[in-house]
mmCIF file with all atom_site columns, C-alpha atoms in Angstrom:
data_model
loop_
_atom_site.group_PDB
_atom_site.id
_atom_site.type_symbol
_atom_site.label_atom_id
_atom_site.label_alt_id
_atom_site.label_comp_id
_atom_site.label_asym_id
_atom_site.label_entity_id
_atom_site.label_seq_id
_atom_site.pdbx_PDB_ins_code
_atom_site.Cartn_x
_atom_site.Cartn_y
_atom_site.Cartn_z
_atom_site.occupancy
_atom_site.B_iso_or_equiv
_atom_site.pdbx_formal_charge
_atom_site.auth_seq_id
_atom_site.auth_comp_id
_atom_site.auth_asym_id
_atom_site.auth_atom_id
_atom_site.pdbx_PDB_model_num
ATOM 1   C CA . MET A 1 1   ? 52.323  128.229 68.407 1.00 0.00 ? 1   MET A CA 1
ATOM 2   C CA . ALA A 1 2   ? 55.093  125.659 68.553 1.00 0.00 ? 2   ALA A CA 1
ATOM 3   C CA . ASP A 1 3   ? 54.099  122.114 68.948 1.00 0.00 ? 3   ASP A CA 1
ATOM 4   C CA . SER A 1 4   ? 54.995  121.158 72.506 1.00 0.00 ? 4   SER A CA 1
ATOM 5   C CA . SER A 1 5   ? 55.223  117.470 71.508 1.00 0.00 ? 5   SER A CA 1
ATOM 6   C CA . ALA A 1 6   ? 58.083  118.185 68.954 1.00 0.00 ? 6   ALA A CA 1
ATOM 7   C CA . PRO A 1 7   ? 61.392  116.544 69.914 1.00 0.00 ? 7   PRO A CA 1
ATOM 8   C CA . SER A 1 8   ? 64.121  118.736 71.295 1.00 0.00 ? 8   SER A CA 1
ATOM 9   C CA . SER A 1 9   ? 66.929  116.575 69.963 1.00 0.00 ? 9   SER A CA 1
ATOM 10  C CA . PHE A 1 10  ? 67.573  113.581 67.703 1.00 0.00 ? 10  PHE A CA 1
ATOM 11  C CA . THR A 1 11  ? 69.089  110.288 68.938 1.00 0.00 ? 11  THR A CA 1
ATOM 12  C CA . ILE A 1 12  ? 71.517  107.716 67.518 1.00 0.00 ? 12  ILE A CA 1
ATOM 13  C CA . LEU A 1 13  ? 71.984  104.276 69.020 1.00 0.00 ? 13  LEU A CA 1
ATOM 14  C CA . ALA A 1 14  ? 74.940  102.112 68.138 1.00 0.00 ? 14  ALA A CA 1
ATOM 15  C CA . THR A 1 15  ? 75.425  98.462  69.215 1.00 0.00 ? 15  THR A CA 1
ATOM 16  C CA . GLY A 1 16  ? 77.725  95.829  67.943 1.00 0.00 ? 16  GLY A CA 1
ATOM 17  C CA . GLN A 1 17  ? 81.104  94.307  68.726 1.00 0.00 ? 17  GLN A CA 1
ATOM 18  C CA . LEU A 1 18  ? 84.835  94.774  68.249 1.00 0.00 ? 18  LEU A CA 1
ATOM 19  C CA . GLU A 1 19  ? 85.116  91.398  66.571 1.00 0.00 ? 19  GLU A CA 1
ATOM 20  C CA . CYS A 1 20  ? 88.797  90.627  65.670 1.00 0.00 ? 20  CYS A CA 1
ATOM 21  C CA . ALA A 1 21  ? 92.054  92.008  64.267 1.00 0.00 ? 21  ALA A CA 1
ATOM 22  C CA . GLU A 1 22  ? 94.768  90.910  62.016 1.00 0.00 ? 22  GLU A CA 1
ATOM 23  C CA . ILE A 1 23  ? 98.145  92.442  62.778 1.00 0.00 ? 23  ILE A CA 1
ATOM 24  C CA . PRO A 1 24  ? 101.444 91.341  61.208 1.00 0.00 ? 24  PRO A CA 1
ATOM 25  C CA . GLU A 1 25  ? 103.825 89.659  63.700 1.00 0.00 ? 25  GLU A CA 1
ATOM 26  C CA . CYS A 1 26  ? 101.433 90.089  66.594 1.00 0.00 ? 26  CYS A CA 1
ATOM 27  C CA . THR A 1 27  ? 100.184 86.972  68.353 1.00 0.00 ? 27  THR A CA 1
ATOM 28  C CA . ASN A 1 28  ? 98.808  88.479  71.566 1.00 0.00 ? 28  ASN A CA 1
ATOM 29  C CA . ALA A 1 29  ? 97.020  91.824  72.095 1.00 0.00 ? 29  ALA A CA 1
ATOM 30  C CA . TYR A 1 30  ? 94.229  93.803  73.738 1.00 0.00 ? 30  TYR A CA 1
ATOM 31  C CA . LEU A 1 31  ? 92.383  96.814  72.553 1.00 0.00 ? 31  LEU A CA 1
ATOM 32  C CA . LYS A 1 32  ? 91.414  100.067 74.171 1.00 0.00 ? 32  LYS A CA 1
ATOM 33  C CA . PHE A 1 33  ? 88.480  101.958 72.709 1.00 0.00 ? 33  PHE A CA 1
ATOM 34  C CA . GLN A 1 34  ? 86.720  105.251 73.238 1.00 0.00 ? 34  GLN A CA 1
ATOM 35  C CA . PHE A 1 35  ? 84.009  107.219 71.472 1.00 0.00 ? 35  PHE A CA 1
ATOM 36  C CA . VAL A 1 36  ? 84.700  110.921 70.749 1.00 0.00 ? 36  VAL A CA 1
ATOM 37  C CA . ALA A 1 37  ? 81.905  113.314 69.921 1.00 0.00 ? 37  ALA A CA 1
ATOM 38  C CA . GLY A 1 38  ? 81.385  117.063 69.661 1.00 0.00 ? 38  GLY A CA 1
ATOM 39  C CA . GLU A 1 39  ? 80.377  119.358 72.499 1.00 0.00 ? 39  GLU A CA 1
ATOM 40  C CA . ASP A 1 40  ? 76.699  119.312 71.549 1.00 0.00 ? 40  ASP A CA 1
ATOM 41  C CA . TRP A 1 41  ? 76.450  115.601 71.807 1.00 0.00 ? 41  TRP A CA 1
ATOM 42  C CA . GLN A 1 42  ? 75.119  114.183 75.146 1.00 0.00 ? 42  GLN A CA 1
ATOM 43  C CA . LEU A 1 43  ? 75.658  110.648 76.270 1.00 0.00 ? 43  LEU A CA 1
ATOM 44  C CA . LEU A 1 44  ? 72.385  108.977 77.137 1.00 0.00 ? 44  LEU A CA 1
ATOM 45  C CA . ASP A 1 45  ? 73.568  105.404 77.805 1.00 0.00 ? 45  ASP A CA 1
ATOM 46  C CA . GLY A 1 46  ? 76.529  103.158 77.437 1.00 0.00 ? 46  GLY A CA 1
ATOM 47  C CA . LEU A 1 47  ? 80.239  103.478 78.075 1.00 0.00 ? 47  LEU A CA 1
ATOM 48  C CA . GLU A 1 48  ? 82.311  105.942 76.116 1.00 0.00 ? 48  GLU A CA 1
ATOM 49  C CA . GLU A 1 49  ? 85.554  104.007 76.752 1.00 0.00 ? 49  GLU A CA 1
ATOM 50  C CA . GLY A 1 50  ? 86.693  100.544 77.664 1.00 0.00 ? 50  GLY A CA 1
ATOM 51  C CA . ILE A 1 51  ? 89.282  97.793  77.300 1.00 0.00 ? 51  ILE A CA 1
ATOM 52  C CA . THR A 1 52  ? 88.892  94.276  75.854 1.00 0.00 ? 52  THR A CA 1
ATOM 53  C CA . GLN A 1 53  ? 90.270  91.086  77.307 1.00 0.00 ? 53  GLN A CA 1
ATOM 54  C CA . ALA A 1 54  ? 93.636  89.955  75.915 1.00 0.00 ? 54  ALA A CA 1
ATOM 55  C CA . ALA A 1 55  ? 93.545  87.646  72.917 1.00 0.00 ? 55  ALA A CA 1
ATOM 56  C CA . ARG A 1 56  ? 96.194  85.282  71.698 1.00 0.00 ? 56  ARG A CA 1
ATOM 57  C CA . VAL A 1 57  ? 96.601  83.619  68.332 1.00 0.00 ? 57  VAL A CA 1
ATOM 58  C CA . PRO A 1 58  ? 96.408  79.807  68.821 1.00 0.00 ? 58  PRO A CA 1
ATOM 59  C CA . GLU A 1 59  ? 99.436  77.971  67.494 1.00 0.00 ? 59  GLU A CA 1
ATOM 60  C CA . GLY A 1 60  ? 98.994  76.842  63.908 1.00 0.00 ? 60  GLY A CA 1
ATOM 61  C CA . ARG A 1 61  ? 95.990  79.116  63.256 1.00 0.00 ? 61  ARG A CA 1
ATOM 62  C CA . ASP A 1 62  ? 95.496  81.858  60.650 1.00 0.00 ? 62  ASP A CA 1
ATOM 63  C CA . GLY A 1 63  ? 96.745  84.808  62.754 1.00 0.00 ? 63  GLY A CA 1
ATOM 64  C CA . VAL A 1 64  ? 93.447  86.353  63.800 1.00 0.00 ? 64  VAL A CA 1
ATOM 65  C CA . LEU A 1 65  ? 93.075  87.913  67.231 1.00 0.00 ? 65  LEU A CA 1
ATOM 66  C CA . VAL A 1 66  ? 89.501  87.390  68.382 1.00 0.00 ? 66  VAL A CA 1
ATOM 67  C CA . TRP A 1 67  ? 87.787  89.536  70.929 1.00 0.00 ? 67  TRP A CA 1
ATOM 68  C CA . ASN A 1 68  ? 84.045  89.788  70.229 1.00 0.00 ? 68  ASN A CA 1
ATOM 69  C CA . PHE A 1 69  ? 83.868  92.497  72.666 1.00 0.00 ? 69  PHE A CA 1
ATOM 70  C CA . PRO A 1 70  ? 80.374  94.171  72.881 1.00 0.00 ? 70  PRO A CA 1
ATOM 71  C CA . ILE A 1 71  ? 79.806  97.914  72.455 1.00 0.00 ? 71  ILE A CA 1
ATOM 72  C CA . ASP A 1 72  ? 76.594  99.817  73.099 1.00 0.00 ? 72  ASP A CA 1
ATOM 73  C CA . ILE A 1 73  ? 76.197  103.542 73.142 1.00 0.00 ? 73  ILE A CA 1
ATOM 74  C CA . THR A 1 74  ? 73.393  106.168 72.742 1.00 0.00 ? 74  THR A CA 1
ATOM 75  C CA . TYR A 1 75  ? 73.819  109.841 72.088 1.00 0.00 ? 75  TYR A CA 1
ATOM 76  C CA . LYS A 1 76  ? 71.443  112.739 71.557 1.00 0.00 ? 76  LYS A CA 1
ATOM 77  C CA . THR A 1 77  ? 72.084  116.118 69.927 1.00 0.00 ? 77  THR A CA 1
ATOM 78  C CA . THR A 1 78  ? 70.517  118.978 68.035 1.00 0.00 ? 78  THR A CA 1
ATOM 79  C CA . ASN A 1 79  ? 73.095  119.101 65.183 1.00 0.00 ? 79  ASN A CA 1
ATOM 80  C CA . ALA A 1 80  ? 75.404  116.772 63.286 1.00 0.00 ? 80  ALA A CA 1
ATOM 81  C CA . PHE A 1 81  ? 78.578  118.697 63.876 1.00 0.00 ? 81  PHE A CA 1
ATOM 82  C CA . GLY A 1 82  ? 81.054  116.505 65.832 1.00 0.00 ? 82  GLY A CA 1
ATOM 83  C CA . TRP A 1 83  ? 79.434  113.306 64.672 1.00 0.00 ? 83  TRP A CA 1
ATOM 84  C CA . PRO A 1 84  ? 80.775  110.474 67.023 1.00 0.00 ? 84  PRO A CA 1
ATOM 85  C CA . GLN A 1 85  ? 83.889  108.643 66.151 1.00 0.00 ? 85  GLN A CA 1
ATOM 86  C CA . LEU A 1 86  ? 85.296  105.379 67.332 1.00 0.00 ? 86  LEU A CA 1
ATOM 87  C CA . VAL A 1 87  ? 88.957  105.501 68.284 1.00 0.00 ? 87  VAL A CA 1
ATOM 88  C CA . VAL A 1 88  ? 90.923  102.275 69.013 1.00 0.00 ? 88  VAL A CA 1
ATOM 89  C CA . ALA A 1 89  ? 94.344  101.504 70.174 1.00 0.00 ? 89  ALA A CA 1
ATOM 90  C CA . VAL A 1 90  ? 95.774  97.985  70.083 1.00 0.00 ? 90  VAL A CA 1
ATOM 91  C CA . TYR A 1 91  ? 98.524  97.006  72.481 1.00 0.00 ? 91  TYR A CA 1
ATOM 92  C CA . GLY A 1 92  ? 100.624 93.847  72.458 1.00 0.00 ? 92  GLY A CA 1
ATOM 93  C CA . LEU A 1 93  ? 103.402 92.407  74.617 1.00 0.00 ? 93  LEU A CA 1
ATOM 94  C CA . ASP A 1 94  ? 107.035 92.379  73.568 1.00 0.00 ? 94  ASP A CA 1
ATOM 95  C CA . SER A 1 95  ? 109.512 89.623  74.348 1.00 0.00 ? 95  SER A CA 1
ATOM 96  C CA . PHE A 1 96  ? 110.095 91.194  77.800 1.00 0.00 ? 96  PHE A CA 1
ATOM 97  C CA . GLY A 1 97  ? 106.351 91.351  78.691 1.00 0.00 ? 97  GLY A CA 1
ATOM 98  C CA . ARG A 1 98  ? 106.037 95.048  78.199 1.00 0.00 ? 98  ARG A CA 1
ATOM 99  C CA . ASP A 1 99  ? 102.917 96.654  76.569 1.00 0.00 ? 99  ASP A CA 1
ATOM 100 C CA . VAL A 1 100 ? 103.788 98.213  73.224 1.00 0.00 ? 100 VAL A CA 1
ATOM 101 C CA . ILE A 1 101 ? 101.525 99.954  70.758 1.00 0.00 ? 101 ILE A CA 1
ATOM 102 C CA . LYS A 1 102 ? 100.602 97.868  67.726 1.00 0.00 ? 102 LYS A CA 1
ATOM 103 C CA . GLY A 1 103 ? 98.399  100.298 65.991 1.00 0.00 ? 103 GLY A CA 1
ATOM 104 C CA . TYR A 1 104 ? 95.820  103.131 66.276 1.00 0.00 ? 104 TYR A CA 1
ATOM 105 C CA . GLY A 1 105 ? 92.527  103.518 64.211 1.00 0.00 ? 105 GLY A CA 1
ATOM 106 C CA . CYS A 1 106 ? 89.705  105.887 63.980 1.00 0.00 ? 106 CYS A CA 1
ATOM 107 C CA . MET A 1 107 ? 86.328  106.045 62.095 1.00 0.00 ? 107 MET A CA 1
ATOM 108 C CA . HIS A 1 108 ? 83.068  107.949 62.235 1.00 0.00 ? 108 HIS A CA 1
ATOM 109 C CA . LEU A 1 109 ? 80.017  105.958 63.135 1.00 0.00 ? 109 LEU A CA 1
ATOM 110 C CA . PRO A 1 110 ? 77.824  105.414 60.078 1.00 0.00 ? 110 PRO A CA 1
ATOM 111 C CA . MET A 1 111 ? 75.308  108.191 59.342 1.00 0.00 ? 111 MET A CA 1
ATOM 112 C CA . ALA A 1 112 ? 72.616  105.899 57.995 1.00 0.00 ? 112 ALA A CA 1
ATOM 113 C CA . ALA A 1 113 ? 70.571  103.302 59.901 1.00 0.00 ? 113 ALA A CA 1
ATOM 114 C CA . GLY A 1 114 ? 71.563  99.783  59.152 1.00 0.00 ? 114 GLY A CA 1
ATOM 115 C CA . ARG A 1 115 ? 73.883  96.804  59.857 1.00 0.00 ? 115 ARG A CA 1
ATOM 116 C CA . TYR A 1 116 ? 77.492  97.285  58.960 1.00 0.00 ? 116 TYR A CA 1
ATOM 117 C CA . THR A 1 117 ? 80.736  95.252  58.863 1.00 0.00 ? 117 THR A CA 1
ATOM 118 C CA . MET A 1 118 ? 83.612  97.635  58.905 1.00 0.00 ? 118 MET A CA 1
ATOM 119 C CA . LYS A 1 119 ? 87.341  97.128  58.456 1.00 0.00 ? 119 LYS A CA 1
ATOM 120 C CA . LEU A 1 120 ? 89.257  99.707  60.474 1.00 0.00 ? 120 LEU A CA 1
ATOM 121 C CA . ARG A 1 121 ? 92.810  100.197 59.205 1.00 0.00 ? 121 ARG A CA 1
ATOM 122 C CA . LEU A 1 122 ? 95.507  100.498 61.846 1.00 0.00 ? 122 LEU A CA 1
ATOM 123 C CA . PHE A 1 123 ? 98.570  102.795 61.874 1.00 0.00 ? 123 PHE A CA 1
ATOM 124 C CA . ARG A 1 124 ? 101.219 103.760 64.385 1.00 0.00 ? 124 ARG A CA 1
ATOM 125 C CA . PRO A 1 125 ? 103.540 106.827 64.561 1.00 0.00 ? 125 PRO A CA 1
ATOM 126 C CA . ARG A 1 126 ? 107.093 106.679 63.359 1.00 0.00 ? 126 ARG A CA 1
ATOM 127 C CA . SER A 1 127 ? 110.009 108.248 65.168 1.00 0.00 ? 127 SER A CA 1
ATOM 128 C CA . ALA A 1 128 ? 110.945 111.655 63.856 1.00 0.00 ? 128 ALA A CA 1
ATOM 129 C CA . SER A 1 129 ? 114.691 110.743 63.454 1.00 0.00 ? 129 SER A CA 1
ATOM 130 C CA . LEU A 1 130 ? 117.051 107.816 63.130 1.00 0.00 ? 130 LEU A CA 1
ATOM 131 C CA . LEU A 1 131 ? 118.268 108.588 66.571 1.00 0.00 ? 131 LEU A CA 1
ATOM 132 C CA . GLN A 1 132 ? 114.866 108.354 68.066 1.00 0.00 ? 132 GLN A CA 1
ATOM 133 C CA . SER A 1 133 ? 114.237 105.142 66.193 1.00 0.00 ? 133 SER A CA 1
ATOM 134 C CA . PHE A 1 134 ? 117.414 103.591 67.652 1.00 0.00 ? 134 PHE A CA 1
ATOM 135 C CA . THR A 1 135 ? 116.519 104.777 71.152 1.00 0.00 ? 135 THR A CA 1
ATOM 136 C CA . SER A 1 136 ? 112.968 103.338 70.793 1.00 0.00 ? 136 SER A CA 1
ATOM 137 C CA . TRP A 1 137 ? 114.471 99.976  69.591 1.00 0.00 ? 137 TRP A CA 1
ATOM 138 C CA . LEU A 1 138 ? 117.010 100.003 72.440 1.00 0.00 ? 138 LEU A CA 1
ATOM 139 C CA . THR A 1 139 ? 114.465 100.782 75.253 1.00 0.00 ? 139 THR A CA 1
ATOM 140 C CA . GLY A 1 140 ? 111.667 98.788  73.760 1.00 0.00 ? 140 GLY A CA 1
ATOM 141 C CA . MET A 1 141 ? 109.391 101.755 73.842 1.00 0.00 ? 141 MET A CA 1
ATOM 142 C CA . PRO A 1 142 ? 108.150 102.641 70.313 1.00 0.00 ? 142 PRO A CA 1
ATOM 143 C CA . ALA A 1 143 ? 106.657 106.024 69.498 1.00 0.00 ? 143 ALA A CA 1
ATOM 144 C CA . GLU A 1 144 ? 103.088 106.522 70.551 1.00 0.00 ? 144 GLU A CA 1
ATOM 145 C CA . PHE A 1 145 ? 100.663 109.379 70.832 1.00 0.00 ? 145 PHE A CA 1
ATOM 146 C CA . SER A 1 146 ? 100.609 111.185 74.176 1.00 0.00 ? 146 SER A CA 1
ATOM 147 C CA . ASP A 1 147 ? 96.839  111.946 73.711 1.00 0.00 ? 147 ASP A CA 1
ATOM 148 C CA . PRO A 1 148 ? 94.822  108.809 73.016 1.00 0.00 ? 148 PRO A CA 1
ATOM 149 C CA . LYS A 1 149 ? 92.229  110.903 71.163 1.00 0.00 ? 149 LYS A CA 1
ATOM 150 C CA . PHE A 1 150 ? 94.713  112.257 68.733 1.00 0.00 ? 150 PHE A CA 1
ATOM 151 C CA . PRO A 1 151 ? 93.658  109.932 65.819 1.00 0.00 ? 151 PRO A CA 1
ATOM 152 C CA . SER A 1 152 ? 90.285  111.625 65.897 1.00 0.00 ? 152 SER A CA 1
ATOM 153 C CA . TYR A 1 153 ? 91.708  115.134 65.421 1.00 0.00 ? 153 TYR A CA 1
ATOM 154 C CA . GLY A 1 154 ? 92.162  116.752 62.091 1.00 0.00 ? 154 GLY A CA 1
ATOM 155 C CA . GLU A 1 155 ? 94.598  119.310 63.256 1.00 0.00 ? 155 GLU A CA 1
ATOM 156 C CA . GLY A 1 156 ? 98.270  118.202 63.211 1.00 0.00 ? 156 GLY A CA 1
ATOM 157 C CA . ARG A 1 157 ? 97.621  114.920 61.346 1.00 0.00 ? 157 ARG A CA 1
ATOM 158 C CA . GLU A 1 158 ? 99.242  116.228 58.128 1.00 0.00 ? 158 GLU A CA 1
ATOM 159 C CA . VAL A 1 159 ? 102.654 116.438 59.779 1.00 0.00 ? 159 VAL A CA 1
ATOM 160 C CA . THR A 1 160 ? 102.469 113.143 61.635 1.00 0.00 ? 160 THR A CA 1
ATOM 161 C CA . ARG A 1 161 ? 104.578 110.337 60.192 1.00 0.00 ? 161 ARG A CA 1
ATOM 162 C CA . VAL A 1 162 ? 102.973 106.958 60.448 1.00 0.00 ? 162 VAL A CA 1
ATOM 163 C CA . GLN A 1 163 ? 103.211 103.507 59.102 1.00 0.00 ? 163 GLN A CA 1
ATOM 164 C CA . SER A 1 164 ? 100.229 101.212 58.428 1.00 0.00 ? 164 SER A CA 1
ATOM 165 C CA . GLY A 1 165 ? 99.840  97.659  59.607 1.00 0.00 ? 165 GLY A CA 1
ATOM 166 C CA . GLY A 1 166 ? 96.843  95.379  60.089 1.00 0.00 ? 166 GLY A CA 1
ATOM 167 C CA . HIS A 1 167 ? 93.182  96.132  60.647 1.00 0.00 ? 167 HIS A CA 1
ATOM 168 C CA . VAL A 1 168 ? 90.404  95.662  63.204 1.00 0.00 ? 168 VAL A CA 1
ATOM 169 C CA . LYS A 1 169 ? 86.981  94.239  62.157 1.00 0.00 ? 169 LYS A CA 1
ATOM 170 C CA . VAL A 1 170 ? 84.011  96.059  63.738 1.00 0.00 ? 170 VAL A CA 1
ATOM 171 C CA . GLN A 1 171 ? 80.320  95.027  63.410 1.00 0.00 ? 171 GLN A CA 1
ATOM 172 C CA . LEU A 1 172 ? 77.766  97.784  64.033 1.00 0.00 ? 172 LEU A CA 1
ATOM 173 C CA . ASN A 1 173 ? 74.041  98.149  64.169 1.00 0.00 ? 173 ASN A CA 1
ATOM 174 C CA . LEU A 1 174 ? 72.935  101.800 63.889 1.00 0.00 ? 174 LEU A CA 1
ATOM 175 C CA . MET A 1 175 ? 69.539  103.276 64.565 1.00 0.00 ? 175 MET A CA 1
ATOM 176 C CA . THR A 1 176 ? 68.485  106.928 64.454 1.00 0.00 ? 176 THR A CA 1
ATOM 177 C CA . LYS A 1 177 ? 65.422  108.704 65.715 1.00 0.00 ? 177 LYS A CA 1
ATOM 178 C CA . ASP A 1 178 ? 63.968  112.096 64.811 1.00 0.00 ? 178 ASP A CA 1
ATOM 179 C CA . MET A 1 179 ? 66.792  113.184 62.474 1.00 0.00 ? 179 MET A CA 1
ATOM 180 C CA . ASP A 1 180 ? 64.264  114.240 59.854 1.00 0.00 ? 180 ASP A CA 1
ATOM 181 C CA . MET A 1 181 ? 62.677  116.650 62.345 1.00 0.00 ? 181 MET A CA 1
ATOM 182 C CA . PHE A 1 182 ? 65.902  118.623 62.316 1.00 0.00 ? 182 PHE A CA 1
ATOM 183 C CA . GLY A 1 183 ? 66.379  118.685 58.563 1.00 0.00 ? 183 GLY A CA 1
ATOM 184 C CA . TYR A 1 184 ? 68.725  115.758 58.251 1.00 0.00 ? 184 TYR A CA 1
ATOM 185 C CA . VAL A 1 185 ? 68.231  112.844 55.884 1.00 0.00 ? 185 VAL A CA 1
ATOM 186 C CA . ASP A 1 186 ? 70.388  109.799 56.394 1.00 0.00 ? 186 ASP A CA 1
ATOM 187 C CA . GLY A 1 187 ? 70.396  109.107 52.622 1.00 0.00 ? 187 GLY A CA 1
ATOM 188 C CA . SER A 1 188 ? 70.388  105.354 53.170 1.00 0.00 ? 188 SER A CA 1
ATOM 189 C CA . GLY A 1 189 ? 67.607  104.740 50.630 1.00 0.00 ? 189 GLY A CA 1
ATOM 190 C CA . ARG A 1 190 ? 67.571  101.053 51.578 1.00 0.00 ? 190 ARG A CA 1
ATOM 191 C CA . ASP A 1 191 ? 66.118  98.628  54.015 1.00 0.00 ? 191 ASP A CA 1
ATOM 192 C CA . PRO A 1 192 ? 67.997  99.196  57.344 1.00 0.00 ? 192 PRO A CA 1
ATOM 193 C CA . ALA A 1 193 ? 68.418  95.373  57.688 1.00 0.00 ? 193 ALA A CA 1
ATOM 194 C CA . VAL A 1 194 ? 70.713  95.289  54.660 1.00 0.00 ? 194 VAL A CA 1
ATOM 195 C CA . SER A 1 195 ? 74.377  94.731  55.443 1.00 0.00 ? 195 SER A CA 1
ATOM 196 C CA . ALA A 1 196 ? 77.090  97.014  54.234 1.00 0.00 ? 196 ALA A CA 1
ATOM 197 C CA . ILE A 1 197 ? 80.816  96.308  54.143 1.00 0.00 ? 197 ILE A CA 1
ATOM 198 C CA . THR A 1 198 ? 83.063  99.350  54.498 1.00 0.00 ? 198 THR A CA 1
ATOM 199 C CA . GLN A 1 199 ? 86.820  99.812  54.754 1.00 0.00 ? 199 GLN A CA 1
ATOM 200 C CA . MET A 1 200 ? 88.036  102.867 56.694 1.00 0.00 ? 200 MET A CA 1
#
């Protein structure tokens, strides 16, 4: 007879903050973020998307845009397929006050419980031709993805031309519950309180 007290799913809880960013030639910006997970993942608590306040680099400082924006999200699922990803898009203002994309970034949440400081590399799409590049420069509208979740997709990424520039620093605390009951081992092999520095 099956144990009625056995869990029907396992849970992951991620808290932390979108701390700051360093982006060449960008002195003011805000960040849009969203979590993307597979179909079997159910949101239990928290917001799957949001937007930070605008940050400005103080004159004479080292070029760091500081947000310290909190994130807090909890999911449950029965399998690890579609493990949650954090997708970010950083927007700044051009000389005419228009919002322009400064960079996209994407990373999976860590799969082991612990405290993490992660450097999320940014990239932005390049125009497909010289004519489109000139038109973008003329109109002040650089190329950007029509689907904000596109950075989290595998399909189509291999034919997308991008250029890198800057990074976002993310601090995360991850906790898991009942993963071992479903045959998953997080493989951390360390004290969950130990910090890890990861570059994505």
